[in-house]
Coordinates of C-alpha atoms and ligand atoms in Angstrom, one line a residue:
M1267 CA -15.2 -50.4 -25.2
K1268 CA -13.5 -47.8 -23.3
L1269 CA -14.9 -44.4 -23.1
R1270 CA -12.4 -42.0 -25.0
V1271 CA -12.0 -38.5 -23.1
L1272 CA -10.5 -35.5 -24.6
S1273 CA -9.0 -33.6 -21.4
V1274 CA -8.1 -29.8 -22.4
A1275 CA -5.9 -27.7 -20.1
S1276 CA -3.2 -25.1 -20.1
E1277 CA -1.1 -26.9 -17.7
A1278 CA 0.0 -30.8 -16.9
V1279 CA 2.6 -32.4 -14.8
P1280 CA 5.3 -33.1 -15.5
L1281 CA 5.3 -30.9 -18.7
V1282 CA 4.3 -27.2 -17.2
K1283 CA 2.9 -26.2 -13.7
T1284 CA 1.8 -22.9 -12.1
G1285 CA -0.4 -24.7 -9.6
G1286 CA -2.7 -27.4 -8.6
L1287 CA -4.3 -27.6 -11.7
A1288 CA -1.4 -29.1 -13.3
D1289 CA -1.1 -31.6 -10.9
V1290 CA -4.8 -32.7 -11.6
V1291 CA -4.6 -32.6 -15.4
G1292 CA -1.4 -34.9 -15.0
A1293 CA -2.9 -37.6 -12.7
L1294 CA -6.4 -37.9 -14.4
P1295 CA -5.4 -40.2 -16.9
D1296 CA -3.9 -42.7 -14.8
A1297 CA -6.8 -42.4 -12.1
L1298 CA -9.4 -42.9 -14.9
A1299 CA -7.7 -45.9 -16.7
P1300 CA -8.9 -48.6 -14.2
H1301 CA -12.4 -47.1 -14.7
G1302 CA -12.5 -47.9 -18.3
V1303 CA -11.6 -44.4 -19.7
A1304 CA -8.8 -43.7 -22.1
M1305 CA -8.2 -40.0 -21.7
T1306 CA -6.1 -38.2 -24.2
V1307 CA -4.7 -34.8 -22.7
M1308 CA -4.3 -31.6 -24.8
V1309 CA -2.2 -29.0 -23.8
P1310 CA -0.5 -25.7 -25.6
G1311 CA 3.0 -26.1 -27.1
Y1312 CA 5.1 -23.7 -24.8
P1313 CA 8.8 -24.1 -25.0
A1314 CA 9.1 -26.4 -22.1
V1315 CA 6.3 -28.7 -23.5
L1316 CA 7.9 -28.9 -27.0
K1317 CA 11.5 -29.4 -25.5
A1318 CA 9.9 -32.3 -23.1
I1319 CA 8.2 -34.1 -26.0
G1320 CA 11.3 -34.0 -28.2
K1321 CA 10.8 -34.9 -32.1
A1322 CA 6.9 -35.5 -32.4
R1323 CA 4.7 -36.2 -35.2
A1324 CA 2.2 -33.5 -36.6
I1325 CA -1.3 -35.1 -37.3
H1326 CA -3.2 -32.0 -38.3
A1327 CA -2.3 -28.5 -39.5
W1328 CA -4.3 -25.3 -39.4
P1329 CA -3.1 -22.9 -42.1
S1330 CA -4.8 -20.0 -39.7
L1331 CA -6.0 -20.7 -36.3
L1332 CA -7.5 -17.2 -35.4
G1333 CA -4.7 -15.8 -37.5
E1334 CA -1.6 -17.9 -36.7
P1335 CA -0.7 -21.2 -38.1
A1336 CA -0.6 -24.0 -35.8
R1337 CA 0.0 -27.8 -35.8
L1338 CA -1.3 -30.5 -33.7
L1339 CA 1.7 -33.1 -32.5
A1340 CA 1.1 -36.4 -31.2
A1341 CA 3.2 -37.4 -28.0
R1342 CA 3.1 -39.5 -24.9
L1343 CA 2.1 -38.4 -21.3
G1344 CA 3.5 -41.7 -19.5
E1345 CA 1.3 -44.6 -20.8
H1346 CA -1.3 -42.2 -22.3
A1347 CA -1.9 -40.0 -25.4
L1348 CA -1.0 -36.6 -25.3
L1349 CA -1.6 -33.8 -28.1
V1350 CA 0.2 -30.7 -28.2
L1351 CA -0.9 -27.5 -30.2
D1352 CA 2.2 -26.2 -31.6
A1353 CA 1.4 -22.5 -32.6
P1354 CA 4.7 -20.6 -32.3
G1355 CA 3.0 -17.2 -32.7
Y1356 CA 0.9 -17.7 -29.6
F1357 CA 2.8 -20.0 -27.5
A1358 CA 7.0 -19.6 -28.5
R1359 CA 7.9 -17.1 -25.7
G1360 CA 9.9 -17.0 -22.8
G1361 CA 8.2 -16.2 -19.2
G1362 CA 5.3 -18.4 -17.9
P1363 CA 2.3 -19.7 -19.6
Y1364 CA 0.1 -16.6 -19.0
G1365 CA 2.7 -13.8 -18.6
D1366 CA 6.3 -12.4 -19.1
S1367 CA 8.8 -13.0 -16.5
A1368 CA 8.0 -9.9 -14.7
G1369 CA 4.6 -11.4 -14.2
H1370 CA 2.3 -9.3 -16.5
D1371 CA -0.1 -11.3 -18.4
W1372 CA 0.3 -11.3 -22.1
A1373 CA -2.1 -8.9 -23.9
D1374 CA -3.3 -11.4 -26.5
N1375 CA -4.3 -14.1 -23.8
W1376 CA -7.8 -13.9 -25.3
R1377 CA -6.5 -14.8 -28.6
R1378 CA -3.9 -17.3 -27.4
F1379 CA -6.5 -19.4 -25.4
A1380 CA -9.4 -19.0 -27.9
A1381 CA -7.3 -20.5 -30.4
F1382 CA -6.4 -23.3 -27.9
G1383 CA -10.1 -23.9 -27.6
R1384 CA -11.0 -23.7 -31.2
A1385 CA -8.3 -26.4 -32.1
A1386 CA -9.6 -28.4 -28.8
A1387 CA -13.1 -28.2 -30.4
D1388 CA -12.0 -29.1 -33.9
L1389 CA -10.6 -32.1 -32.6
A1390 CA -13.4 -33.1 -30.2
G1391 CA -15.7 -32.6 -33.1
G1392 CA -13.7 -35.3 -35.4
A1393 CA -12.1 -33.0 -37.8
V1394 CA -8.6 -34.4 -37.2
K1395 CA -8.4 -37.6 -39.1
G1396 CA -8.3 -41.0 -36.9
K1397 CA -9.2 -39.3 -33.5
R1398 CA -12.7 -39.6 -31.9
F1399 CA -14.0 -38.8 -28.6
D1400 CA -17.1 -39.5 -26.6
V1401 CA -16.7 -36.8 -24.1
L1402 CA -14.8 -33.3 -24.0
H1403 CA -13.5 -32.3 -20.5
A1404 CA -12.1 -28.7 -20.5
H1405 CA -10.4 -27.1 -17.2
D1406 CA -10.6 -23.6 -16.3
W1407 CA -11.1 -20.5 -18.3
Q1408 CA -8.0 -21.2 -20.4
A1409 CA -9.7 -24.3 -22.2
A1410 CA -13.2 -23.2 -21.7
M1411 CA -13.8 -22.2 -25.2
A1412 CA -13.5 -25.5 -26.3
I1413 CA -16.8 -26.1 -25.0
A1414 CA -18.2 -22.7 -26.4
Y1415 CA -16.9 -23.6 -29.9
T1416 CA -18.5 -27.0 -29.8
R1417 CA -21.7 -25.7 -28.8
F1418 CA -21.9 -22.5 -31.0
A1419 CA -19.4 -23.4 -34.1
P1420 CA -18.6 -27.1 -34.1
P1421 CA -16.8 -28.2 -37.2
P1422 CA -18.8 -29.5 -40.1
Q1423 CA -20.6 -33.1 -39.4
A1424 CA -19.8 -33.1 -36.0
A1425 CA -22.0 -35.2 -34.0
P1426 CA -23.3 -33.8 -30.5
L1427 CA -20.7 -34.3 -27.9
P1428 CA -21.4 -34.1 -24.2
S1429 CA -19.0 -31.7 -22.3
V1430 CA -17.6 -31.3 -18.6
M1431 CA -16.6 -27.7 -17.4
T1432 CA -14.2 -28.1 -14.4
I1433 CA -13.6 -24.9 -12.3
H1434 CA -10.4 -25.2 -10.4
N1435 CA -10.8 -21.7 -9.4
M1436 CA -13.7 -19.5 -9.8
A1437 CA -11.4 -16.4 -9.3
F1438 CA -10.0 -16.7 -12.6
Q1439 CA -12.5 -16.2 -15.6
G1440 CA -10.7 -15.3 -18.7
N1441 CA -12.8 -11.7 -19.1
F1442 CA -12.0 -9.6 -21.8
G1443 CA -13.2 -6.5 -23.8
P1444 CA -16.3 -6.5 -26.2
E1445 CA -13.9 -5.7 -29.0
T1446 CA -12.6 -9.4 -28.9
F1447 CA -15.8 -11.0 -30.0
P1448 CA -15.6 -10.5 -33.4
A1449 CA -12.2 -12.1 -33.8
L1450 CA -13.5 -15.2 -32.1
G1451 CA -15.0 -16.5 -35.2
L1452 CA -18.3 -17.2 -33.3
P1453 CA -21.8 -16.6 -34.9
D1454 CA -23.7 -13.5 -33.5
A1455 CA -25.9 -16.0 -31.6
A1456 CA -23.3 -16.6 -29.1
W1457 CA -23.2 -12.9 -28.3
S1458 CA -26.0 -13.2 -25.6
I1459 CA -26.3 -14.0 -21.9
H1460 CA -26.7 -17.6 -22.7
G1461 CA -23.4 -17.6 -24.6
V1462 CA -20.2 -15.7 -24.2
E1463 CA -21.4 -12.3 -23.3
Y1464 CA -20.9 -11.1 -19.7
H1465 CA -21.5 -7.7 -18.5
G1466 CA -21.0 -6.0 -21.8
G1467 CA -17.8 -8.3 -22.4
V1468 CA -16.7 -11.5 -23.0
S1469 CA -16.1 -14.2 -20.3
F1470 CA -14.4 -17.4 -21.3
L1471 CA -15.3 -19.3 -18.0
K1472 CA -18.8 -18.1 -18.2
A1473 CA -19.0 -19.4 -21.7
G1474 CA -17.9 -22.7 -20.9
M1475 CA -20.1 -22.9 -18.1
E1476 CA -23.4 -22.1 -20.0
A1477 CA -22.5 -24.5 -22.9
A1478 CA -21.3 -27.5 -21.0
S1479 CA -23.3 -30.5 -20.2
M1480 CA -22.1 -30.7 -16.6
I1481 CA -20.2 -28.1 -14.6
T1482 CA -17.8 -29.6 -11.8
T1483 CA -15.7 -28.2 -9.4
V1484 CA -13.0 -29.8 -7.0
S1485 CA -14.6 -30.3 -3.8
P1486 CA -18.3 -30.6 -2.6
T1487 CA -18.1 -27.6 0.0
Y1488 CA -16.7 -25.4 -2.7
A1489 CA -19.4 -26.7 -5.3
A1490 CA -21.8 -25.3 -2.3
E1491 CA -20.0 -22.0 -1.7
I1492 CA -19.9 -20.7 -5.2
R1493 CA -23.7 -20.5 -5.1
D1494 CA -23.1 -17.6 -2.8
A1495 CA -21.7 -14.0 -3.8
Q1496 CA -18.8 -14.2 -1.6
F1497 CA -17.3 -17.1 -3.4
G1498 CA -19.3 -17.0 -6.6
M1499 CA -17.1 -14.1 -7.9
G1500 CA -20.2 -12.9 -9.9
L1501 CA -21.2 -16.1 -11.3
E1502 CA -23.2 -17.4 -8.6
G1503 CA -26.4 -16.7 -10.4
L1504 CA -25.3 -18.8 -13.3
I1505 CA -24.2 -21.8 -10.9
L1506 CA -27.8 -21.6 -9.3
S1507 CA -29.6 -21.6 -12.4
R1508 CA -27.6 -24.9 -13.6
G1509 CA -29.1 -26.7 -10.5
D1510 CA -28.1 -30.3 -10.5
R1511 CA -25.8 -29.8 -13.2
V1512 CA -22.9 -28.4 -10.9
R1513 CA -21.1 -31.4 -8.8
G1514 CA -18.3 -31.3 -6.5
I1515 CA -15.5 -33.9 -6.8
V1516 CA -12.5 -33.5 -4.5
N1517 CA -9.1 -34.0 -5.9
G1518 CA -6.9 -37.0 -5.2
I1519 CA -3.0 -36.9 -5.0
D1520 CA -0.6 -38.7 -7.3
T1521 CA 0.7 -41.3 -5.1
A1522 CA 3.5 -42.3 -7.3
Q1523 CA 4.8 -38.7 -6.9
W1524 CA 4.0 -38.2 -3.1
N1525 CA 4.9 -41.2 -1.0
P1526 CA 7.2 -40.5 1.9
E1527 CA 8.1 -44.5 1.7
T1528 CA 9.6 -44.0 -1.8
D1529 CA 10.1 -40.3 -2.2
P1530 CA 13.6 -39.8 -3.8
A1531 CA 13.6 -35.9 -2.6
L1532 CA 13.8 -36.9 1.1
A1533 CA 17.0 -37.2 3.3
T1534 CA 15.4 -40.3 4.8
T1535 CA 12.1 -42.2 3.6
F1536 CA 9.6 -42.9 6.3
G1537 CA 6.2 -44.6 6.7
L1538 CA 3.4 -45.2 9.5
R1539 CA 5.7 -48.0 11.0
K1540 CA 9.1 -45.8 10.7
L1541 CA 7.8 -42.6 11.8
D1542 CA 10.7 -42.1 14.0
R1543 CA 13.0 -41.6 11.0
R1544 CA 11.0 -38.4 10.3
I1545 CA 13.2 -36.5 12.6
R1546 CA 16.3 -36.8 10.3
N1547 CA 14.0 -34.8 7.7
K1548 CA 13.4 -32.3 10.2
R1549 CA 16.9 -31.7 11.2
A1550 CA 17.9 -31.6 7.4
L1551 CA 15.1 -29.0 6.9
E1552 CA 16.3 -26.7 9.6
A1553 CA 19.9 -26.7 8.3
E1554 CA 18.6 -26.1 5.0
F1555 CA 16.7 -23.0 6.0
A1556 CA 19.3 -21.9 8.6
L1557 CA 16.8 -22.3 11.5
E1558 CA 17.8 -23.3 15.0
P1559 CA 17.3 -26.6 15.7
D1560 CA 15.2 -27.2 18.9
E1561 CA 12.5 -29.2 20.5
G1562 CA 9.6 -27.0 19.3
P1563 CA 7.2 -27.4 16.1
L1564 CA 8.5 -26.5 12.7
F1565 CA 5.5 -24.9 10.8
I1566 CA 5.8 -24.8 7.0
V1567 CA 4.3 -22.9 4.2
I1568 CA 4.1 -23.7 0.5
S1569 CA 2.1 -21.4 -1.6
R1570 CA 1.6 -19.0 -3.9
L1571 CA 2.0 -15.6 -2.0
A1572 CA -1.7 -14.1 -2.8
W1573 CA -4.6 -12.6 -0.9
Q1574 CA -6.5 -15.8 -1.7
K1575 CA -4.0 -18.0 0.4
G1576 CA -4.4 -15.5 3.7
M1577 CA -0.7 -14.8 3.4
D1578 CA -1.2 -11.2 4.7
V1579 CA -3.2 -12.7 7.6
L1580 CA -0.1 -15.1 8.4
L1581 CA 2.2 -12.2 8.3
E1582 CA 0.3 -10.7 11.1
A1583 CA 0.4 -14.0 13.0
V1584 CA 4.2 -14.7 12.5
D1585 CA 5.3 -12.8 16.0
H1586 CA 2.5 -14.9 17.8
L1587 CA 4.0 -18.1 16.1
V1588 CA 7.7 -17.3 17.3
G1589 CA 6.4 -16.1 20.8
I1590 CA 4.7 -19.7 21.6
G1591 CA 7.8 -21.5 20.7
G1592 CA 7.3 -21.9 16.8
R1593 CA 9.6 -21.7 13.8
L1594 CA 8.4 -21.1 10.5
A1595 CA 9.9 -22.1 6.9
V1596 CA 8.1 -20.5 3.9
L1597 CA 8.4 -21.4 0.2
G1598 CA 6.5 -19.4 -2.1
S1599 CA 6.2 -16.7 -4.8
G1600 CA 3.8 -14.1 -6.1
D1601 CA 2.9 -10.9 -4.9
A1602 CA 6.0 -8.7 -4.2
A1603 CA 4.5 -6.9 -1.1
L1604 CA 3.8 -10.2 0.7
E1605 CA 7.3 -11.6 -0.3
A1606 CA 9.0 -8.4 1.1
G1607 CA 6.9 -9.0 4.1
F1608 CA 8.2 -12.5 4.6
H1609 CA 11.6 -11.1 4.2
A1610 CA 11.0 -8.6 6.8
A1611 CA 9.6 -11.2 9.2
A1612 CA 12.6 -13.4 8.7
A1613 CA 15.0 -10.6 9.4
R1614 CA 13.1 -9.8 12.7
H1615 CA 13.2 -13.4 13.7
P1616 CA 16.7 -14.7 12.7
G1617 CA 17.0 -18.7 13.2
R1618 CA 13.2 -18.7 13.8
V1619 CA 11.6 -17.5 10.4
S1620 CA 13.2 -18.3 7.2
V1621 CA 11.9 -17.9 3.6
R1622 CA 12.7 -19.1 0.2
T1623 CA 11.1 -17.2 -2.7
G1624 CA 10.7 -18.9 -6.1
Y1625 CA 9.3 -22.2 -7.3
D1626 CA 11.1 -25.6 -6.2
E1627 CA 9.4 -29.0 -6.5
A1628 CA 11.9 -31.0 -4.8
L1629 CA 12.1 -28.4 -1.6
S1630 CA 8.2 -28.6 -1.5
H1631 CA 8.6 -32.5 -1.0
R1632 CA 11.6 -32.1 1.7
M1633 CA 9.6 -29.7 3.6
Q1634 CA 6.3 -31.9 3.9
G1635 CA 8.9 -34.6 5.0
G1636 CA 10.2 -32.5 7.5
G1637 CA 8.0 -29.9 8.8
D1638 CA 5.8 -30.9 11.8
A1639 CA 2.7 -28.8 10.6
I1640 CA 1.6 -27.1 7.2
L1641 CA -0.3 -23.7 7.5
V1642 CA -3.0 -23.2 4.8
P1643 CA -5.2 -20.1 6.2
S1644 CA -7.0 -19.6 2.6
R1645 CA -9.8 -17.3 2.4
F1646 CA -11.1 -19.7 -0.1
E1647 CA -9.8 -23.0 -1.4
P1648 CA -11.6 -24.9 -4.2
C1649 CA -9.8 -28.1 -3.2
G1650 CA -6.0 -27.5 -2.0
L1651 CA -3.7 -29.9 -2.6
T1652 CA -0.7 -28.6 -0.2
Q1653 CA -2.8 -30.0 2.9
L1654 CA -3.4 -33.3 1.2
Y1655 CA 0.5 -33.8 0.6
G1656 CA 0.8 -32.6 4.3
L1657 CA -1.7 -35.4 5.4
A1658 CA 0.4 -38.1 3.3
Y1659 CA 3.7 -37.0 4.8
G1660 CA 2.8 -36.8 8.6
C1661 CA 2.8 -32.9 8.3
V1662 CA -0.2 -31.9 10.2
P1663 CA -2.5 -29.5 8.3
V1664 CA -3.4 -26.4 10.2
V1665 CA -6.2 -25.0 7.7
A1666 CA -9.1 -22.5 7.5
R1667 CA -12.4 -24.2 7.3
T1668 CA -13.4 -23.5 3.9
G1669 CA -13.7 -25.4 0.4
G1670 CA -11.7 -28.4 0.0
L1671 CA -9.9 -27.8 3.3
A1672 CA -13.1 -28.2 5.3
D1673 CA -13.8 -31.4 3.3
T1674 CA -10.2 -33.3 3.9
V1675 CA -9.0 -32.4 7.3
I1676 CA -10.9 -33.7 10.5
D1677 CA -10.4 -31.0 13.2
A1678 CA -8.9 -32.1 16.4
N1679 CA -11.7 -31.1 18.8
L1680 CA -12.3 -33.1 21.9
A1681 CA -14.8 -35.6 20.2
A1682 CA -12.5 -36.2 17.3
L1683 CA -9.6 -36.8 19.7
Q1684 CA -11.5 -39.1 21.7
A1685 CA -13.0 -41.1 18.6
G1686 CA -9.5 -41.3 17.2
V1687 CA -10.1 -39.7 14.0
A1688 CA -8.5 -36.1 14.0
T1689 CA -6.3 -35.4 11.3
G1690 CA -5.6 -31.6 11.6
I1691 CA -6.5 -28.4 13.0
Q1692 CA -9.4 -26.0 11.5
F1693 CA -10.3 -22.6 12.3
D1694 CA -13.3 -20.4 11.2
G1695 CA -12.7 -17.0 9.7
V1696 CA -9.5 -15.9 8.2
S1697 CA -8.4 -13.3 10.9
A1698 CA -5.2 -13.0 12.9
S1699 CA -6.8 -13.9 16.0
A1700 CA -8.7 -16.8 14.7
L1701 CA -5.1 -18.1 13.1
C1702 CA -3.2 -17.3 16.3
A1703 CA -5.8 -19.5 18.3
A1704 CA -5.1 -22.1 16.0
L1705 CA -1.3 -22.0 16.1
S1706 CA -1.6 -22.0 19.8
R1707 CA -3.7 -25.3 19.8
A1708 CA -1.2 -26.7 17.4
V1709 CA 1.6 -26.0 19.7
A1710 CA -0.2 -27.5 22.8
L1711 CA -1.2 -30.4 20.8
Y1712 CA 2.5 -30.9 19.5
H1713 CA 3.6 -31.0 23.2
R1714 CA 1.5 -34.1 24.0
P1715 CA 3.6 -36.6 21.7
E1716 CA 1.1 -39.4 22.0
Q1717 CA -1.9 -37.1 20.6
W1718 CA 0.3 -35.7 17.9
R1719 CA 1.5 -39.0 16.7
A1720 CA -2.1 -40.2 16.6
I1721 CA -3.1 -37.1 14.4
Q1722 CA -0.3 -37.8 12.3
R1723 CA -1.0 -41.3 11.9
N1724 CA -4.7 -40.6 11.1
G1725 CA -3.7 -38.3 8.2
M1726 CA -1.0 -40.9 6.8
K1727 CA -3.6 -43.5 6.9
A1728 CA -6.5 -41.7 4.9
D1729 CA -7.1 -42.5 1.5
F1730 CA -6.6 -39.6 -0.9
S1731 CA -5.3 -41.4 -3.8
W1732 CA -7.4 -41.1 -6.9
N1733 CA -9.4 -44.4 -6.4
R1734 CA -12.5 -42.7 -5.4
S1735 CA -12.6 -39.6 -7.3
G1736 CA -11.4 -41.3 -10.4
K1737 CA -14.6 -43.6 -10.3
A1738 CA -16.7 -40.3 -9.8
Y1739 CA -15.5 -38.8 -12.8
A1740 CA -15.8 -42.2 -14.9
D1741 CA -19.7 -42.3 -13.6
L1742 CA -20.2 -38.8 -14.7
Y1743 CA -18.6 -39.4 -18.1
A1744 CA -20.8 -42.4 -18.4
Q1745 CA -23.9 -40.7 -17.4
L1746 CA -23.4 -38.0 -20.1
V1747 CA -22.8 -40.2 -22.7
T1748 CA -25.9 -42.2 -21.9
E1749 CA -27.9 -38.9 -22.0
T1750 CA -26.7 -37.7 -25.1
P1751 CA -28.9 -38.6 -28.3
Ligands
ADP1309 P1 -3.1 -23.3 -6.3 O1 -3.6 -24.1 -7.4 O2 -4.4 -22.5 -5.7 O3 -1.8 -22.6 -6.3 P2 -3.1 -26.0 -4.6 O4 -2.8 -26.3 -3.2 O5 -4.2 -26.7 -5.3 O6 -3.2 -24.4 -4.9 O7 -1.8 -26.4 -5.3 C1 -0.7 -25.7 -5.4 C2 0.5 -26.7 -5.8 O8 1.7 -26.1 -6.1 C3 0.8 -27.8 -4.8 O9 1.2 -29.1 -5.7 C4 2.0 -27.2 -4.3 O10 2.9 -28.0 -3.7 C5 2.6 -26.4 -5.5 N1 3.4 -25.0 -4.9 C6 3.1 -24.0 -4.7 N2 3.9 -23.0 -4.6 C7 5.2 -23.7 -4.7 C8 6.4 -23.3 -4.6 N3 6.9 -22.1 -4.4 N4 7.3 -24.2 -4.9 C9 7.0 -25.4 -5.2 N5 5.6 -25.9 -5.2 C10 4.7 -25.0 -4.9

């Protein structure tokens, strides 16, 4: 019989996305189906989600879910089951999933996502007629309370249920003041260092990590890094105390969405055998970004504009990038000061540096298909997806050696070049000088076309589909079910 897994998250492609979390949650059901897992995804009913699912049947109702009425709607996500928590008091708002259009977090995020977790725990614990699950899988702090409620306040008659807490980014923890605790509807026992309490307040992520049967994060290197204060963001002690209950499973990419041979967003599709055609995408991209066409490399960035992503360091390196004959096309949104910094760099280097602010999925595909190299100078990177898309599209990744970037890119050092396995460029320590040196290496390699082609081909041949990681999650679920009494 198939294992039934409830995957709970605040985002899922193609319904709602602010980052890599959505790509992963949206891809997991397909990735797991060949391994005997039937995955149901549960997301909040934001306006865009309700619009996307159209008319849907309500299979359960809560007269008051932490204070607001709510319904559970049954829909489909491709070939898989999708459940949507329709709670207008929490989710029927403009702006983004977590804040208003000016980027300010909603003040009641704690209640919105506690309610989401409460509903998921009821569902996982068998309180919704006709729905039974073998494993509860929660992603990030917005879903973490599902695991905490399952542990501390399960619905009546619920059987023990194994759970997986996946951390997509330790920097986002869902920490709130102690005044929120009484409204969460948890027993007093949950107010402890082994429950939701964290430095005198409440931490949703920490609560999920304490209560979960297993913690995973999205690359083996990040799983090791978060044992250390520099990356653990205060939760390194908890990670250490969970010992071998912490695993790293690297993300895959959805090869139906990200395949240069079939991608409808590209001016020209291409593949390993038709790599020459790629130049047409480069020319189209130059025109789209109003960059001077020339024979030098075109660097791209597709990123949240945030300190984590090392974008301030890239700004320091822009003049060097242009000075050595590179051009730069940036697509990003986020920090206003960084946006202004990139606009200033573009004004300083017309025809050489160009910036698009905002979020544009199709443009991100055209950039991967036409850029020569993608820059990912992150200070920390749990997995990172843009370097994986770059590998698949022959857009050579230039990355900081951290987290998933360290695990997925093979640096073009002499040994790797000679062995024919290099897929990109890595550099140590996110500083302007390290990034400038990496850019210089990239430009030098680019001007040796045979070597550059070999690096592109190696990346395109590498398998970052979900095959391997889908099996790793399936094995994990099977282990947990066997362990559970
Ligand atoms: P994170 O989740 O930390 O933002 P990831 O690399 O894991 O970083 O995932 C980012 C995802 O969001 C990728 O799919 C990337 O292509 C996409 N993305 C980021 N910024 C933009 C943007 N401005 N427009 C379109 N897609 C973007």
